[in-house]
Tab-separated table of C-alpha atoms in Angstrom:
chain	number	residue	atom	x	y	z
D	1	LEU	CA	-4.065	-33.872	21.859
D	2	ALA	CA	-6.864	-35.987	21.325
D	3	TYR	CA	-8.476	-33.756	18.568
D	4	GLY	CA	-4.586	-33.995	16.746
D	5	MET	CA	-4.814	-38.279	17.377
D	6	ALA	CA	-8.944	-38.292	16.481
D	7	ARG	CA	-7.687	-36.780	12.903
D	8	GLN	CA	-5.053	-39.479	12.278
D	9	GLY	CA	-7.644	-41.922	13.372
D	10	LEU	CA	-5.734	-42.612	16.923
D	11	LEU	CA	-8.854	-42.126	18.575
D	12	PRO	CA	-12.687	-41.988	17.801
D	13	ALA	CA	-12.820	-39.829	14.805
D	14	ARG	CA	-16.019	-38.167	17.065
D	15	LEU	CA	-13.111	-36.513	19.254
D	16	GLY	CA	-11.712	-34.740	15.842
D	17	ARG	CA	-14.893	-32.883	15.197
D	18	ILE	CA	-14.896	-29.025	15.790
D	19	HIS	CA	-17.571	-26.662	17.071
D	20	PRO	CA	-19.077	-24.730	13.843
D	21	ARG	CA	-19.249	-21.552	15.825
D	22	ARG	CA	-16.356	-21.472	18.302
D	23	HIS	CA	-14.213	-23.355	16.149
D	24	THR	CA	-12.809	-25.822	19.223
D	25	PRO	CA	-12.531	-29.261	19.326
D	26	HIS	CA	-15.259	-28.983	22.014
D	27	VAL	CA	-15.930	-33.175	21.843
D	28	ALA	CA	-12.341	-33.951	22.977
D	29	ILE	CA	-12.371	-30.846	25.650
D	30	ALA	CA	-15.123	-32.551	26.890
D	31	ALA	CA	-14.135	-36.037	27.254
D	32	LEU	CA	-10.758	-35.100	28.319
D	33	MET	CA	-12.715	-33.633	31.239
D	34	ILE	CA	-14.596	-36.143	31.835
D	35	VAL	CA	-11.340	-38.186	32.359
D	36	VAL	CA	-9.999	-35.512	34.497
D	37	LEU	CA	-12.417	-35.751	36.672
D	38	VAL	CA	-12.664	-39.171	37.507
D	39	LEU	CA	-8.710	-39.339	37.716
D	40	ALA	CA	-8.668	-36.267	40.287
D	41	LEU	CA	-12.098	-37.736	42.622
D	42	SER	CA	-10.905	-40.883	42.725
D	43	GLY	CA	-8.329	-40.543	45.675
D	44	ASP	CA	-5.017	-39.190	46.355
D	45	LEU	CA	-3.932	-36.340	43.867
D	46	THR	CA	-0.201	-36.604	44.406
D	47	ALA	CA	-0.079	-40.570	43.566
D	48	LEU	CA	-1.667	-39.284	40.338
D	49	ALA	CA	0.551	-36.573	39.630
D	50	GLN	CA	3.674	-39.267	40.747
D	51	ALA	CA	2.140	-41.357	38.649
D	52	THR	CA	1.953	-38.725	35.610
D	53	SER	CA	5.825	-37.504	35.734
D	54	ALA	CA	6.758	-41.498	35.899
D	55	LEU	CA	4.632	-42.028	32.954
D	56	LEU	CA	6.539	-38.441	31.529
D	57	LEU	CA	9.944	-39.991	32.441
D	58	ALA	CA	9.094	-43.267	30.633
D	59	VAL	CA	8.332	-41.428	27.228
D	60	PHE	CA	11.656	-39.150	27.906
D	61	ILE	CA	13.487	-43.318	27.921
D	62	VAL	CA	11.460	-44.289	25.110
D	63	ILE	CA	12.757	-40.860	22.884
D	64	ASN	CA	15.987	-41.105	23.740
D	65	GLY	CA	16.323	-44.851	23.535
D	66	ALA	CA	14.647	-44.289	19.957
D	67	LEU	CA	17.489	-41.479	19.139
D	68	LEU	CA	20.058	-44.101	19.972
D	69	ILE	CA	18.610	-46.166	17.579
D	70	LEU	CA	18.537	-44.037	15.003
D	71	LYS	CA	22.201	-42.830	15.351
D	72	LYS	CA	23.091	-46.461	15.173
D	73	ARG	CA	20.725	-47.208	12.287
D	74	PRO	CA	23.145	-47.952	8.740
D	75	GLY	CA	22.634	-45.843	5.556
D	76	GLU	CA	20.242	-42.982	7.833
D	77	PRO	CA	20.913	-40.028	6.472
D	78	PRO	CA	22.383	-37.304	8.905
D	79	GLY	CA	19.604	-34.370	10.583
D	80	GLN	CA	20.571	-31.237	10.480
D	81	PHE	CA	21.130	-31.061	14.204
D	82	GLU	CA	23.308	-34.034	15.441
D	83	VAL	CA	23.639	-34.822	19.090
D	84	PRO	CA	26.400	-36.936	20.929
D	85	SER	CA	24.944	-40.463	21.460
D	86	PHE	CA	26.235	-39.888	25.561
D	87	VAL	CA	23.676	-37.363	25.454
D	88	PRO	CA	20.459	-39.502	24.852
D	89	ALA	CA	22.454	-42.670	27.164
D	90	VAL	CA	22.646	-39.530	29.842
D	91	GLY	CA	19.208	-38.784	29.685
D	92	ILE	CA	17.814	-42.552	29.603
D	93	VAL	CA	20.257	-43.072	32.865
D	94	VAL	CA	19.125	-40.122	34.832
D	95	CYS	CA	15.443	-40.940	33.963
D	96	LEU	CA	15.880	-44.103	35.467
D	97	LEU	CA	17.128	-42.617	38.622
D	98	ILE	CA	14.573	-40.506	38.879
D	99	LEU	CA	12.133	-43.442	38.480
D	100	LEU	CA	14.165	-45.253	41.479
D	101	HIS	CA	12.611	-42.657	43.548
D	102	VAL	CA	9.073	-42.286	42.780
D	103	LYS	CA	6.828	-44.202	45.130
D	104	THR	CA	5.370	-47.796	44.097
D	105	ARG	CA	1.852	-46.607	44.432
D	106	ALA	CA	2.464	-44.132	42.061
D	107	LEU	CA	4.551	-46.844	39.493
D	108	ALA	CA	1.366	-48.847	40.247
D	109	ILE	CA	-1.125	-46.524	38.912
D	110	ALA	CA	1.374	-45.560	36.250
D	111	GLY	CA	1.255	-49.089	35.043
D	112	ILE	CA	-2.546	-49.383	35.316
D	113	LEU	CA	-2.847	-46.401	33.150
D	114	LEU	CA	-0.100	-48.024	30.375
D	115	LEU	CA	-1.853	-50.855	30.224
D	116	VAL	CA	-5.476	-49.206	29.900
D	117	ILE	CA	-3.889	-46.884	27.424
D	118	VAL	CA	-2.085	-49.982	25.853
D	119	LEU	CA	-5.487	-51.919	25.459
D	120	LEU	CA	-7.847	-48.815	24.246
D	121	TYR	CA	-5.309	-48.512	21.254
D	122	ALA	CA	-5.316	-51.960	20.355
D	123	LEU	CA	-8.803	-52.194	20.488
D	124	MET	CA	-9.324	-48.875	18.587
D	125	ARG	CA	-5.806	-49.455	16.163
D	126	PRO	CA	-5.758	-47.221	12.811
D	127	LYS	CA	-6.464	-48.823	9.383
D	128	ALA	CA	-3.494	-47.745	7.579
D	129	LEU	CA	-3.788	-44.321	6.150
D	130	THR	CA	-4.384	-43.006	2.423
D	131	GLU	CA	-2.145	-41.099	0.647
D	132	ASP	CA	-4.783	-38.096	0.399
D	133	GLN	CA	-5.166	-38.904	4.291
D	134	LEU	CA	-1.192	-38.383	5.069
D	135	ALA	CA	-1.376	-34.959	2.905
D	136	GLU	CA	-4.486	-33.909	4.889
D	137	ILE	CA	-2.841	-34.675	8.228
D	138	ALA	CA	0.749	-32.906	6.953
D	139	GLU	CA	-1.235	-29.794	6.085
D	140	ASP	CA	-2.127	-29.112	9.787
């Protein structure tokens, strides 16, 4: 994921480097290993796992909300696979109900992680990609 984001300009370009012999994104792997070690050694793994689940639920809520918006947008061409509007609506409700059962500490950790991610993105926001860069990304 970090490798792909680096290739799209969403993360520092160094994370997109490929090892010349092994053909793996070695810098991205090492960087993520450091982040995971810091988080794992920071304390309660249960709270960290719950925070991760809360962040994933937030992603599902956003995706379902985006689907509802796309379905209602005028002039949007129909897709090859159409989902009834109640499906993403139910998805949002279910995710919110699950989030009600997440412990406050885990929600706080998730909030802090999300804030850090948003701040990092704001600092490293990519410039507009050229058509050549977009074509290269599409090929990958």
